[in-house]
């Protein structure tokens, strides 16, 4: 009989979520101020605002909190984790557990910020709800996904996958909305796809390497190039990129489980092609 895993540290999880939400609220207030600090690099490079630095600070806090929560789990303590050696100090880290919590913050802010002009305060409220809800769900799901009991770990892993795809859609849509030149937009979308696919592959029986995840990112980056010449809405573009991301990650997950065969590849190709045609039809109709 398998020993059940300990219950999550709800006090630490709720405290971390509360801190992040306060930080996001401050960022929205700062971001709405037209007189806030802006760094104009010049040329076609994007303008850097104070919000970028504040979001980066929240990401660091989120990663640190998620790392501590993950490494406190008994199942993770038995695994070989990467070690950071700073000379006098050596400590283990769990980078695969940083990605989804970080994107819960970044993706929620980036996506709902697009609607701040039309929805104003409602967009601010939805961003906080989305960020807080997704961060809470991710931290809890990552804990239960480490459970040795399949009836507990498998539903938790499913929750992580659903959230990862939602976050991917939000980030892809936000990047496409900016209409940066392909060099920047493809890099951002490719990096996002690489990190999210790496986080999803970490739960497979044979976890995929970062190089394999980079192949997914490269695929999405290449798809961004022709997509930038397509005059469509950011929601349609985000959906199309999500379809490509879903098909690529699903095939890699089946390969990691040893269940990839020709018929399955054909099924996913037909599924992806059907969804692509449906998106094209919706674009022409609307």
PDB file of C-alpha atoms in Angstrom:
ATOM      1  CA  UNK A   1       0.000   0.000   0.000  1.00  0.00           C
ATOM      2  CA  UNK A   2       1.378   3.356  -1.036  1.00  0.00           C
ATOM      3  CA  UNK A   3       1.914   5.952   1.644  1.00  0.00           C
ATOM      4  CA  UNK A   4      -0.109   9.115   0.857  1.00  0.00           C
ATOM      5  CA  UNK A   5       1.828  12.301   0.344  1.00  0.00           C
ATOM      6  CA  UNK A   6       1.579  15.049   2.959  1.00  0.00           C
ATOM      7  CA  UNK A   7      -0.988  17.754   2.498  1.00  0.00           C
ATOM      8  CA  UNK A   8       0.106  20.951   0.737  1.00  0.00           C
ATOM      9  CA  UNK A   9       1.290  23.866   2.868  1.00  0.00           C
ATOM     10  CA  UNK A  10      -1.814  25.943   2.281  1.00  0.00           C
ATOM     11  CA  UNK A  11      -0.531  28.718   4.520  1.00  0.00           C
ATOM     12  CA  UNK A  12       2.577  29.203   2.386  1.00  0.00           C
ATOM     13  CA  UNK A  13       0.696  28.851  -0.899  1.00  0.00           C
ATOM     14  CA  UNK A  14      -1.987  31.380   0.016  1.00  0.00           C
ATOM     15  CA  UNK A  15       0.638  33.801   1.345  1.00  0.00           C
ATOM     16  CA  UNK A  16       2.604  33.599  -1.912  1.00  0.00           C
ATOM     17  CA  UNK A  17      -0.525  34.127  -4.022  1.00  0.00           C
ATOM     18  CA  UNK A  18      -1.540  37.092  -1.862  1.00  0.00           C
ATOM     19  CA  UNK A  19       1.881  38.729  -2.250  1.00  0.00           C
ATOM     20  CA  UNK A  20       1.826  38.266  -6.026  1.00  0.00           C
ATOM     21  CA  UNK A  21      -1.668  39.757  -6.310  1.00  0.00           C
ATOM     22  CA  UNK A  22      -0.614  42.825  -4.339  1.00  0.00           C
ATOM     23  CA  UNK A  23       2.372  43.203  -6.647  1.00  0.00           C
ATOM     24  CA  UNK A  24       0.184  42.860  -9.750  1.00  0.00           C
ATOM     25  CA  UNK A  25      -2.219  45.488  -8.420  1.00  0.00           C
ATOM     26  CA  UNK A  26       0.682  47.910  -7.988  1.00  0.00           C
ATOM     27  CA  UNK A  27       1.934  47.149 -11.487  1.00  0.00           C
ATOM     28  CA  UNK A  28      -1.461  47.886 -13.027  1.00  0.00           C
ATOM     29  CA  UNK A  29      -1.570  51.224 -11.228  1.00  0.00           C
ATOM     30  CA  UNK A  30       1.936  52.075 -12.404  1.00  0.00           C
ATOM     31  CA  UNK A  31       1.248  50.860 -15.928  1.00  0.00           C
ATOM     32  CA  UNK A  32      -1.796  53.098 -16.225  1.00  0.00           C
ATOM     33  CA  UNK A  33       0.233  56.206 -15.400  1.00  0.00           C
ATOM     34  CA  UNK A  34       1.351  57.918 -18.645  1.00  0.00           C
ATOM     35  CA  UNK A  35       4.238  59.599 -16.799  1.00  0.00           C
ATOM     36  CA  UNK A  36       5.860  56.373 -15.673  1.00  0.00           C
ATOM     37  CA  UNK A  37       9.498  55.613 -16.528  1.00  0.00           C
ATOM     38  CA  UNK A  38      10.017  54.559 -20.151  1.00  0.00           C
ATOM     39  CA  UNK A  39      13.290  53.567 -21.766  1.00  0.00           C
ATOM     40  CA  UNK A  40      13.354  54.197 -25.524  1.00  0.00           C
ATOM     41  CA  UNK A  41      16.268  52.241 -26.951  1.00  0.00           C
ATOM     42  CA  UNK A  42      15.727  53.493 -30.470  1.00  0.00           C
ATOM     43  CA  UNK A  43      15.256  51.960 -33.881  1.00  0.00           C
ATOM     44  CA  UNK A  44      12.574  49.290 -34.043  1.00  0.00           C
ATOM     45  CA  UNK A  45      13.341  47.940 -30.583  1.00  0.00           C
ATOM     46  CA  UNK A  46      10.358  47.831 -28.197  1.00  0.00           C
ATOM     47  CA  UNK A  47      10.049  50.493 -25.524  1.00  0.00           C
ATOM     48  CA  UNK A  48      10.881  49.233 -22.040  1.00  0.00           C
ATOM     49  CA  UNK A  49       8.668  50.478 -19.216  1.00  0.00           C
ATOM     50  CA  UNK A  50       8.903  50.254 -15.452  1.00  0.00           C
ATOM     51  CA  UNK A  51       6.273  47.503 -15.558  1.00  0.00           C
ATOM     52  CA  UNK A  52       8.794  45.167 -17.192  1.00  0.00           C
ATOM     53  CA  UNK A  53      11.124  45.405 -14.215  1.00  0.00           C
ATOM     54  CA  UNK A  54       8.282  45.014 -11.730  1.00  0.00           C
ATOM     55  CA  UNK A  55       6.951  41.932 -13.523  1.00  0.00           C
ATOM     56  CA  UNK A  56      10.462  40.476 -13.532  1.00  0.00           C
ATOM     57  CA  UNK A  57      10.618  41.006  -9.761  1.00  0.00           C
ATOM     58  CA  UNK A  58       7.320  39.175  -9.292  1.00  0.00           C
ATOM     59  CA  UNK A  59       8.609  36.318 -11.450  1.00  0.00           C
ATOM     60  CA  UNK A  60      11.688  35.978  -9.239  1.00  0.00           C
ATOM     61  CA  UNK A  61       9.501  35.905  -6.113  1.00  0.00           C
ATOM     62  CA  UNK A  62       7.165  33.361  -7.710  1.00  0.00           C
ATOM     63  CA  UNK A  63      10.052  31.109  -8.766  1.00  0.00           C
ATOM     64  CA  UNK A  64      11.581  31.215  -5.304  1.00  0.00           C
ATOM     65  CA  UNK A  65       8.287  30.384  -3.632  1.00  0.00           C
ATOM     66  CA  UNK A  66       7.441  27.588  -6.085  1.00  0.00           C
ATOM     67  CA  UNK A  67      10.920  26.123  -5.682  1.00  0.00           C
ATOM     68  CA  UNK A  68      10.667  26.010  -1.892  1.00  0.00           C
ATOM     69  CA  UNK A  69       7.209  24.458  -2.030  1.00  0.00           C
ATOM     70  CA  UNK A  70       8.289  21.807  -4.543  1.00  0.00           C
ATOM     71  CA  UNK A  71      11.509  20.813  -2.763  1.00  0.00           C
ATOM     72  CA  UNK A  72       9.624  20.350   0.503  1.00  0.00           C
ATOM     73  CA  UNK A  73       7.731  17.418  -1.045  1.00  0.00           C
ATOM     74  CA  UNK A  74       9.178  14.031   0.013  1.00  0.00           C
ATOM     75  CA  UNK A  75       9.001  12.622  -3.526  1.00  0.00           C
ATOM     76  CA  UNK A  76      11.086  15.443  -4.943  1.00  0.00           C
ATOM     77  CA  UNK A  77      13.689  15.088  -2.222  1.00  0.00           C
ATOM     78  CA  UNK A  78      14.503  11.630  -3.580  1.00  0.00           C
ATOM     79  CA  UNK A  79      15.201  12.972  -7.076  1.00  0.00           C
ATOM     80  CA  UNK A  80      18.500  14.244  -8.436  1.00  0.00           C
ATOM     81  CA  UNK A  81      18.033  17.977  -8.920  1.00  0.00           C
ATOM     82  CA  UNK A  82      20.274  20.556 -10.599  1.00  0.00           C
ATOM     83  CA  UNK A  83      22.790  22.122  -8.214  1.00  0.00           C
ATOM     84  CA  UNK A  84      23.870  25.759  -8.221  1.00  0.00           C
ATOM     85  CA  UNK A  85      27.409  26.161  -6.923  1.00  0.00           C
ATOM     86  CA  UNK A  86      28.323  29.649  -5.747  1.00  0.00           C
ATOM     87  CA  UNK A  87      31.584  28.635  -4.126  1.00  0.00           C
ATOM     88  CA  UNK A  88      30.788  28.851  -0.445  1.00  0.00           C
ATOM     89  CA  UNK A  89      27.141  27.966  -1.013  1.00  0.00           C
ATOM     90  CA  UNK A  90      25.698  25.029  -2.928  1.00  0.00           C
ATOM     91  CA  UNK A  91      21.974  24.401  -3.187  1.00  0.00           C
ATOM     92  CA  UNK A  92      19.546  22.370  -5.260  1.00  0.00           C
ATOM     93  CA  UNK A  93      16.863  23.927  -7.442  1.00  0.00           C
ATOM     94  CA  UNK A  94      13.784  22.604  -9.235  1.00  0.00           C
ATOM     95  CA  UNK A  95      13.536  24.759 -12.401  1.00  0.00           C
ATOM     96  CA  UNK A  96      10.791  22.639 -13.972  1.00  0.00           C
ATOM     97  CA  UNK A  97       8.491  23.789 -11.146  1.00  0.00           C
ATOM     98  CA  UNK A  98       9.158  27.485 -11.810  1.00  0.00           C
ATOM     99  CA  UNK A  99       7.738  27.744 -15.306  1.00  0.00           C
ATOM    100  CA  UNK A 100       3.972  27.363 -14.914  1.00  0.00           C
ATOM    101  CA  UNK A 101       3.769  29.539 -11.753  1.00  0.00           C
ATOM    102  CA  UNK A 102       5.796  32.259 -13.505  1.00  0.00           C
ATOM    103  CA  UNK A 103       3.655  32.174 -16.635  1.00  0.00           C
ATOM    104  CA  UNK A 104       0.540  32.338 -14.462  1.00  0.00           C
ATOM    105  CA  UNK A 105       1.695  35.830 -13.518  1.00  0.00           C
ATOM    106  CA  UNK A 106       3.160  36.944 -16.846  1.00  0.00           C
ATOM    107  CA  UNK A 107       0.441  35.456 -19.049  1.00  0.00           C
ATOM    108  CA  UNK A 108      -2.458  36.864 -17.031  1.00  0.00           C
ATOM    109  CA  UNK A 109      -0.944  40.343 -16.952  1.00  0.00           C
ATOM    110  CA  UNK A 110       0.054  40.371 -20.630  1.00  0.00           C
ATOM    111  CA  UNK A 111      -3.277  39.064 -21.937  1.00  0.00           C
ATOM    112  CA  UNK A 112      -5.787  41.055 -19.908  1.00  0.00           C
ATOM    113  CA  UNK A 113      -3.688  44.213 -20.257  1.00  0.00           C
ATOM    114  CA  UNK A 114      -4.739  44.167 -23.907  1.00  0.00           C
ATOM    115  CA  UNK A 115      -8.319  44.921 -22.851  1.00  0.00           C
ATOM    116  CA  UNK A 116      -7.506  47.718 -20.407  1.00  0.00           C
ATOM    117  CA  UNK A 117      -8.557  50.390 -22.903  1.00  0.00           C
ATOM    118  CA  UNK A 118     -11.985  48.876 -23.593  1.00  0.00           C
ATOM    119  CA  UNK A 119     -12.815  47.260 -20.266  1.00  0.00           C
ATOM    120  CA  UNK A 120     -10.735  49.496 -17.977  1.00  0.00           C
ATOM    121  CA  UNK A 121     -11.269  48.381 -14.363  1.00  0.00           C
ATOM    122  CA  UNK A 122     -12.890  45.107 -15.415  1.00  0.00           C
ATOM    123  CA  UNK A 123      -9.708  44.051 -17.220  1.00  0.00           C
ATOM    124  CA  UNK A 124      -7.738  44.814 -14.069  1.00  0.00           C
ATOM    125  CA  UNK A 125     -10.088  42.662 -11.973  1.00  0.00           C
ATOM    126  CA  UNK A 126     -10.054  39.776 -14.483  1.00  0.00           C
ATOM    127  CA  UNK A 127      -6.255  39.820 -14.575  1.00  0.00           C
ATOM    128  CA  UNK A 128      -6.070  39.517 -10.790  1.00  0.00           C
ATOM    129  CA  UNK A 129      -8.641  36.705 -10.736  1.00  0.00           C
ATOM    130  CA  UNK A 130      -6.878  34.843 -13.558  1.00  0.00           C
ATOM    131  CA  UNK A 131      -3.421  35.280 -12.042  1.00  0.00           C
ATOM    132  CA  UNK A 132      -4.496  34.334  -8.531  1.00  0.00           C
ATOM    133  CA  UNK A 133      -6.639  31.411  -9.642  1.00  0.00           C
ATOM    134  CA  UNK A 134      -4.106  29.939 -12.053  1.00  0.00           C
ATOM    135  CA  UNK A 135      -1.194  30.385  -9.631  1.00  0.00           C
ATOM    136  CA  UNK A 136      -3.119  28.730  -6.810  1.00  0.00           C
ATOM    137  CA  UNK A 137      -4.232  25.875  -9.070  1.00  0.00           C
ATOM    138  CA  UNK A 138      -0.711  25.328 -10.445  1.00  0.00           C
ATOM    139  CA  UNK A 139       0.956  25.237  -7.034  1.00  0.00           C
ATOM    140  CA  UNK A 140      -1.601  22.767  -5.705  1.00  0.00           C
ATOM    141  CA  UNK A 141      -1.557  20.629  -8.865  1.00  0.00           C
ATOM    142  CA  UNK A 142       2.243  20.440  -8.849  1.00  0.00           C
ATOM    143  CA  UNK A 143       2.114  19.150  -5.293  1.00  0.00           C
ATOM    144  CA  UNK A 144      -0.482  16.467  -6.007  1.00  0.00           C
ATOM    145  CA  UNK A 145       1.186  15.523  -9.315  1.00  0.00           C
ATOM    146  CA  UNK A 146       4.142  14.254  -7.269  1.00  0.00           C
ATOM    147  CA  UNK A 147       1.903  11.825  -5.400  1.00  0.00           C
ATOM    148  CA  UNK A 148       2.803   8.159  -5.936  1.00  0.00           C
ATOM    149  CA  UNK A 149      -0.867   7.204  -6.289  1.00  0.00           C
ATOM    150  CA  UNK A 150      -1.981   7.391  -9.965  1.00  0.00           C
ATOM    151  CA  UNK A 151      -5.544   8.288  -8.995  1.00  0.00           C
ATOM    152  CA  UNK A 152      -4.153  11.452  -7.416  1.00  0.00           C
ATOM    153  CA  UNK A 153      -1.230  12.336  -9.690  1.00  0.00           C
ATOM    154  CA  UNK A 154      -2.908  11.829 -13.064  1.00  0.00           C
ATOM    155  CA  UNK A 155      -5.819  14.294 -12.534  1.00  0.00           C
ATOM    156  CA  UNK A 156      -3.313  16.826 -11.177  1.00  0.00           C
ATOM    157  CA  UNK A 157      -1.152  16.446 -14.286  1.00  0.00           C
ATOM    158  CA  UNK A 158      -4.235  16.951 -16.445  1.00  0.00           C
ATOM    159  CA  UNK A 159      -4.947  20.204 -14.615  1.00  0.00           C
ATOM    160  CA  UNK A 160      -1.374  21.342 -15.266  1.00  0.00           C
ATOM    161  CA  UNK A 161      -1.736  20.593 -18.970  1.00  0.00           C
ATOM    162  CA  UNK A 162      -4.988  22.517 -19.297  1.00  0.00           C
ATOM    163  CA  UNK A 163      -3.541  25.536 -17.502  1.00  0.00           C
ATOM    164  CA  UNK A 164      -0.369  25.374 -19.610  1.00  0.00           C
ATOM    165  CA  UNK A 165      -2.391  25.506 -22.837  1.00  0.00           C
ATOM    166  CA  UNK A 166      -4.470  28.422 -21.563  1.00  0.00           C
ATOM    167  CA  UNK A 167      -1.326  30.308 -20.583  1.00  0.00           C
ATOM    168  CA  UNK A 168       0.224  29.534 -23.975  1.00  0.00           C
ATOM    169  CA  UNK A 169      -2.828  31.007 -25.711  1.00  0.00           C
ATOM    170  CA  UNK A 170      -2.660  34.144 -23.582  1.00  0.00           C
ATOM    171  CA  UNK A 171       1.052  34.692 -24.212  1.00  0.00           C
ATOM    172  CA  UNK A 172       0.866  33.936 -27.939  1.00  0.00           C
ATOM    173  CA  UNK A 173      -2.049  36.344 -28.345  1.00  0.00           C
ATOM    174  CA  UNK A 174      -0.316  39.089 -26.361  1.00  0.00           C
ATOM    175  CA  UNK A 175       2.891  38.840 -28.391  1.00  0.00           C
ATOM    176  CA  UNK A 176       1.020  38.866 -31.711  1.00  0.00           C
ATOM    177  CA  UNK A 177      -0.986  41.896 -30.583  1.00  0.00           C
ATOM    178  CA  UNK A 178       2.184  43.974 -30.237  1.00  0.00           C
ATOM    179  CA  UNK A 179       3.006  43.491 -33.915  1.00  0.00           C
ATOM    180  CA  UNK A 180       6.724  43.480 -33.191  1.00  0.00           C
ATOM    181  CA  UNK A 181       8.913  42.630 -36.153  1.00  0.00           C
ATOM    182  CA  UNK A 182       9.412  38.911 -36.687  1.00  0.00           C
ATOM    183  CA  UNK A 183      12.853  38.863 -35.062  1.00  0.00           C
ATOM    184  CA  UNK A 184      11.344  39.877 -31.704  1.00  0.00           C
ATOM    185  CA  UNK A 185       7.901  38.262 -31.885  1.00  0.00           C
ATOM    186  CA  UNK A 186       9.253  34.915 -33.099  1.00  0.00           C
ATOM    187  CA  UNK A 187      11.875  34.942 -30.333  1.00  0.00           C
ATOM    188  CA  UNK A 188       9.274  35.654 -27.651  1.00  0.00           C
ATOM    189  CA  UNK A 189       6.818  33.051 -28.940  1.00  0.00           C
ATOM    190  CA  UNK A 190       9.564  30.462 -29.452  1.00  0.00           C
ATOM    191  CA  UNK A 191      10.919  31.008 -25.936  1.00  0.00           C
ATOM    192  CA  UNK A 192       7.425  30.751 -24.453  1.00  0.00           C
ATOM    193  CA  UNK A 193       6.706  27.511 -26.318  1.00  0.00           C
ATOM    194  CA  UNK A 194      10.071  26.043 -25.299  1.00  0.00           C
ATOM    195  CA  UNK A 195       9.589  26.729 -21.600  1.00  0.00           C
ATOM    196  CA  UNK A 196       5.966  25.584 -21.457  1.00  0.00           C
ATOM    197  CA  UNK A 197       6.670  22.380 -23.390  1.00  0.00           C
ATOM    198  CA  UNK A 198       9.626  21.666 -21.100  1.00  0.00           C
ATOM    199  CA  UNK A 199       7.363  22.071 -18.070  1.00  0.00           C
ATOM    200  CA  UNK A 200       4.798  19.666 -19.552  1.00  0.00           C
ATOM    201  CA  UNK A 201       7.394  17.091 -20.611  1.00  0.00           C
ATOM    202  CA  UNK A 202       8.831  17.027 -17.082  1.00  0.00           C
ATOM    203  CA  UNK A 203       5.888  14.884 -15.952  1.00  0.00           C
ATOM    204  CA  UNK A 204       6.412  12.146 -18.530  1.00  0.00           C
ATOM    205  CA  UNK A 205       7.848   8.709 -17.575  1.00  0.00           C
ATOM    206  CA  UNK A 206      10.858   9.647 -19.713  1.00  0.00           C
ATOM    207  CA  UNK A 207      11.124  13.410 -19.234  1.00  0.00           C
ATOM    208  CA  UNK A 208      12.119  15.229 -22.389  1.00  0.00           C
ATOM    209  CA  UNK A 209      15.315  17.244 -22.474  1.00  0.00           C
ATOM    210  CA  UNK A 210      15.442  20.980 -22.914  1.00  0.00           C
ATOM    211  CA  UNK A 211      16.733  20.407 -26.444  1.00  0.00           C
ATOM    212  CA  UNK A 212      13.573  18.504 -27.385  1.00  0.00           C
ATOM    213  CA  UNK A 213      11.459  21.295 -25.911  1.00  0.00           C
ATOM    214  CA  UNK A 214      13.497  23.762 -27.972  1.00  0.00           C
ATOM    215  CA  UNK A 215      12.328  21.954 -31.118  1.00  0.00           C
ATOM    216  CA  UNK A 216       8.757  22.872 -30.198  1.00  0.00           C
ATOM    217  CA  UNK A 217       9.849  26.457 -29.656  1.00  0.00           C
ATOM    218  CA  UNK A 218      11.598  26.527 -33.017  1.00  0.00           C
ATOM    219  CA  UNK A 219       8.461  25.200 -34.710  1.00  0.00           C
ATOM    220  CA  UNK A 220       6.341  27.949 -33.171  1.00  0.00           C
ATOM    221  CA  UNK A 221       8.947  30.589 -34.005  1.00  0.00           C
ATOM    222  CA  UNK A 222       8.970  29.530 -37.646  1.00  0.00           C
ATOM    223  CA  UNK A 223       5.166  29.561 -37.743  1.00  0.00           C
ATOM    224  CA  UNK A 224       5.212  33.138 -36.457  1.00  0.00           C
ATOM    225  CA  UNK A 225       7.072  34.374 -39.535  1.00  0.00           C
ATOM    226  CA  UNK A 226       4.267  33.787 -42.116  1.00  0.00           C
ATOM    227  CA  UNK A 227       1.644  34.583 -39.501  1.00  0.00           C
ATOM    228  CA  UNK A 228       2.980  38.143 -39.168  1.00  0.00           C
ATOM    229  CA  UNK A 229       1.979  38.749 -42.798  1.00  0.00           C
ATOM    230  CA  UNK A 230      -1.584  37.636 -42.134  1.00  0.00           C
ATOM    231  CA  UNK A 231      -4.003  40.455 -41.376  1.00  0.00           C
ATOM    232  CA  UNK A 232      -6.036  38.806 -38.642  1.00  0.00           C
ATOM    233  CA  UNK A 233      -6.954  39.458 -35.024  1.00  0.00           C
ATOM    234  CA  UNK A 234      -4.640  38.552 -32.170  1.00  0.00           C
ATOM    235  CA  UNK A 235      -7.196  36.068 -30.828  1.00  0.00           C
ATOM    236  CA  UNK A 236      -7.287  34.135 -34.113  1.00  0.00           C
ATOM    237  CA  UNK A 237      -3.494  34.175 -34.352  1.00  0.00           C
ATOM    238  CA  UNK A 238      -3.183  33.013 -30.752  1.00  0.00           C
ATOM    239  CA  UNK A 239      -5.601  30.162 -31.404  1.00  0.00           C
ATOM    240  CA  UNK A 240      -3.687  29.026 -34.478  1.00  0.00           C
ATOM    241  CA  UNK A 241      -0.375  29.040 -32.609  1.00  0.00           C
ATOM    242  CA  UNK A 242      -2.035  27.136 -29.770  1.00  0.00           C
ATOM    243  CA  UNK A 243      -3.172  24.419 -32.202  1.00  0.00           C
ATOM    244  CA  UNK A 244       0.397  23.985 -33.488  1.00  0.00           C
ATOM    245  CA  UNK A 245       1.725  23.947 -29.931  1.00  0.00           C
ATOM    246  CA  UNK A 246      -0.853  21.381 -28.819  1.00  0.00           C
ATOM    247  CA  UNK A 247      -0.132  18.996 -31.696  1.00  0.00           C
ATOM    248  CA  UNK A 248       3.660  19.239 -31.261  1.00  0.00           C
ATOM    249  CA  UNK A 249       3.578  18.710 -27.481  1.00  0.00           C
ATOM    250  CA  UNK A 250       1.041  15.883 -27.705  1.00  0.00           C
ATOM    251  CA  UNK A 251       3.194  13.971 -30.187  1.00  0.00           C
ATOM    252  CA  UNK A 252       6.250  14.377 -27.966  1.00  0.00           C
ATOM    253  CA  UNK A 253       4.303  13.217 -24.912  1.00  0.00           C
ATOM    254  CA  UNK A 254       3.115  10.080 -26.709  1.00  0.00           C
ATOM    255  CA  UNK A 255       6.681   9.419 -27.847  1.00  0.00           C
ATOM    256  CA  UNK A 256       7.924   9.762 -24.252  1.00  0.00           C
ATOM    257  CA  UNK A 257       5.303   7.217 -23.172  1.00  0.00           C
ATOM    258  CA  UNK A 258       6.317   4.826 -25.934  1.00  0.00           C
ATOM    259  CA  UNK A 259       2.915   5.015 -27.595  1.00  0.00           C
ATOM    260  CA  UNK A 260       3.770   6.978 -30.739  1.00  0.00           C
ATOM    261  CA  UNK A 261       2.950   5.175 -33.995  1.00  0.00           C
ATOM    262  CA  UNK A 262       2.041   6.105 -37.549  1.00  0.00           C
ATOM    263  CA  UNK A 263      -1.720   6.003 -37.055  1.00  0.00           C
ATOM    264  CA  UNK A 264      -1.500   8.369 -34.085  1.00  0.00           C
ATOM    265  CA  UNK A 265       0.640  10.791 -36.086  1.00  0.00           C
ATOM    266  CA  UNK A 266      -1.915  10.774 -38.892  1.00  0.00           C
ATOM    267  CA  UNK A 267      -4.731  11.406 -36.407  1.00  0.00           C
ATOM    268  CA  UNK A 268      -2.986  14.435 -34.925  1.00  0.00           C
ATOM    269  CA  UNK A 269      -2.111  15.777 -38.372  1.00  0.00           C
ATOM    270  CA  UNK A 270      -5.758  15.478 -39.413  1.00  0.00           C
ATOM    271  CA  UNK A 271      -6.866  17.070 -36.138  1.00  0.00           C
ATOM    272  CA  UNK A 272      -4.464  19.967 -36.571  1.00  0.00           C
ATOM    273  CA  UNK A 273      -5.430  20.400 -40.211  1.00  0.00           C
ATOM    274  CA  UNK A 274      -9.128  20.352 -39.352  1.00  0.00           C
ATOM    275  CA  UNK A 275      -8.702  22.954 -36.648  1.00  0.00           C
ATOM    276  CA  UNK A 276      -6.632  25.105 -39.007  1.00  0.00           C
ATOM    277  CA  UNK A 277      -9.358  24.983 -41.658  1.00  0.00           C
ATOM    278  CA  UNK A 278     -11.988  25.826 -39.037  1.00  0.00           C
ATOM    279  CA  UNK A 279      -9.950  28.862 -37.949  1.00  0.00           C
ATOM    280  CA  UNK A 280      -9.527  29.973 -41.573  1.00  0.00           C
ATOM    281  CA  UNK A 281     -13.270  29.620 -42.171  1.00  0.00           C
ATOM    282  CA  UNK A 282     -14.066  31.607 -39.030  1.00  0.00           C
ATOM    283  CA  UNK A 283     -11.655  34.331 -40.164  1.00  0.00           C
ATOM    284  CA  UNK A 284     -13.279  34.614 -43.595  1.00  0.00           C
ATOM    285  CA  UNK A 285     -16.811  34.616 -42.175  1.00  0.00           C
ATOM    286  CA  UNK A 286     -16.086  37.157 -39.461  1.00  0.00           C
TER     287      UNK A 286
END
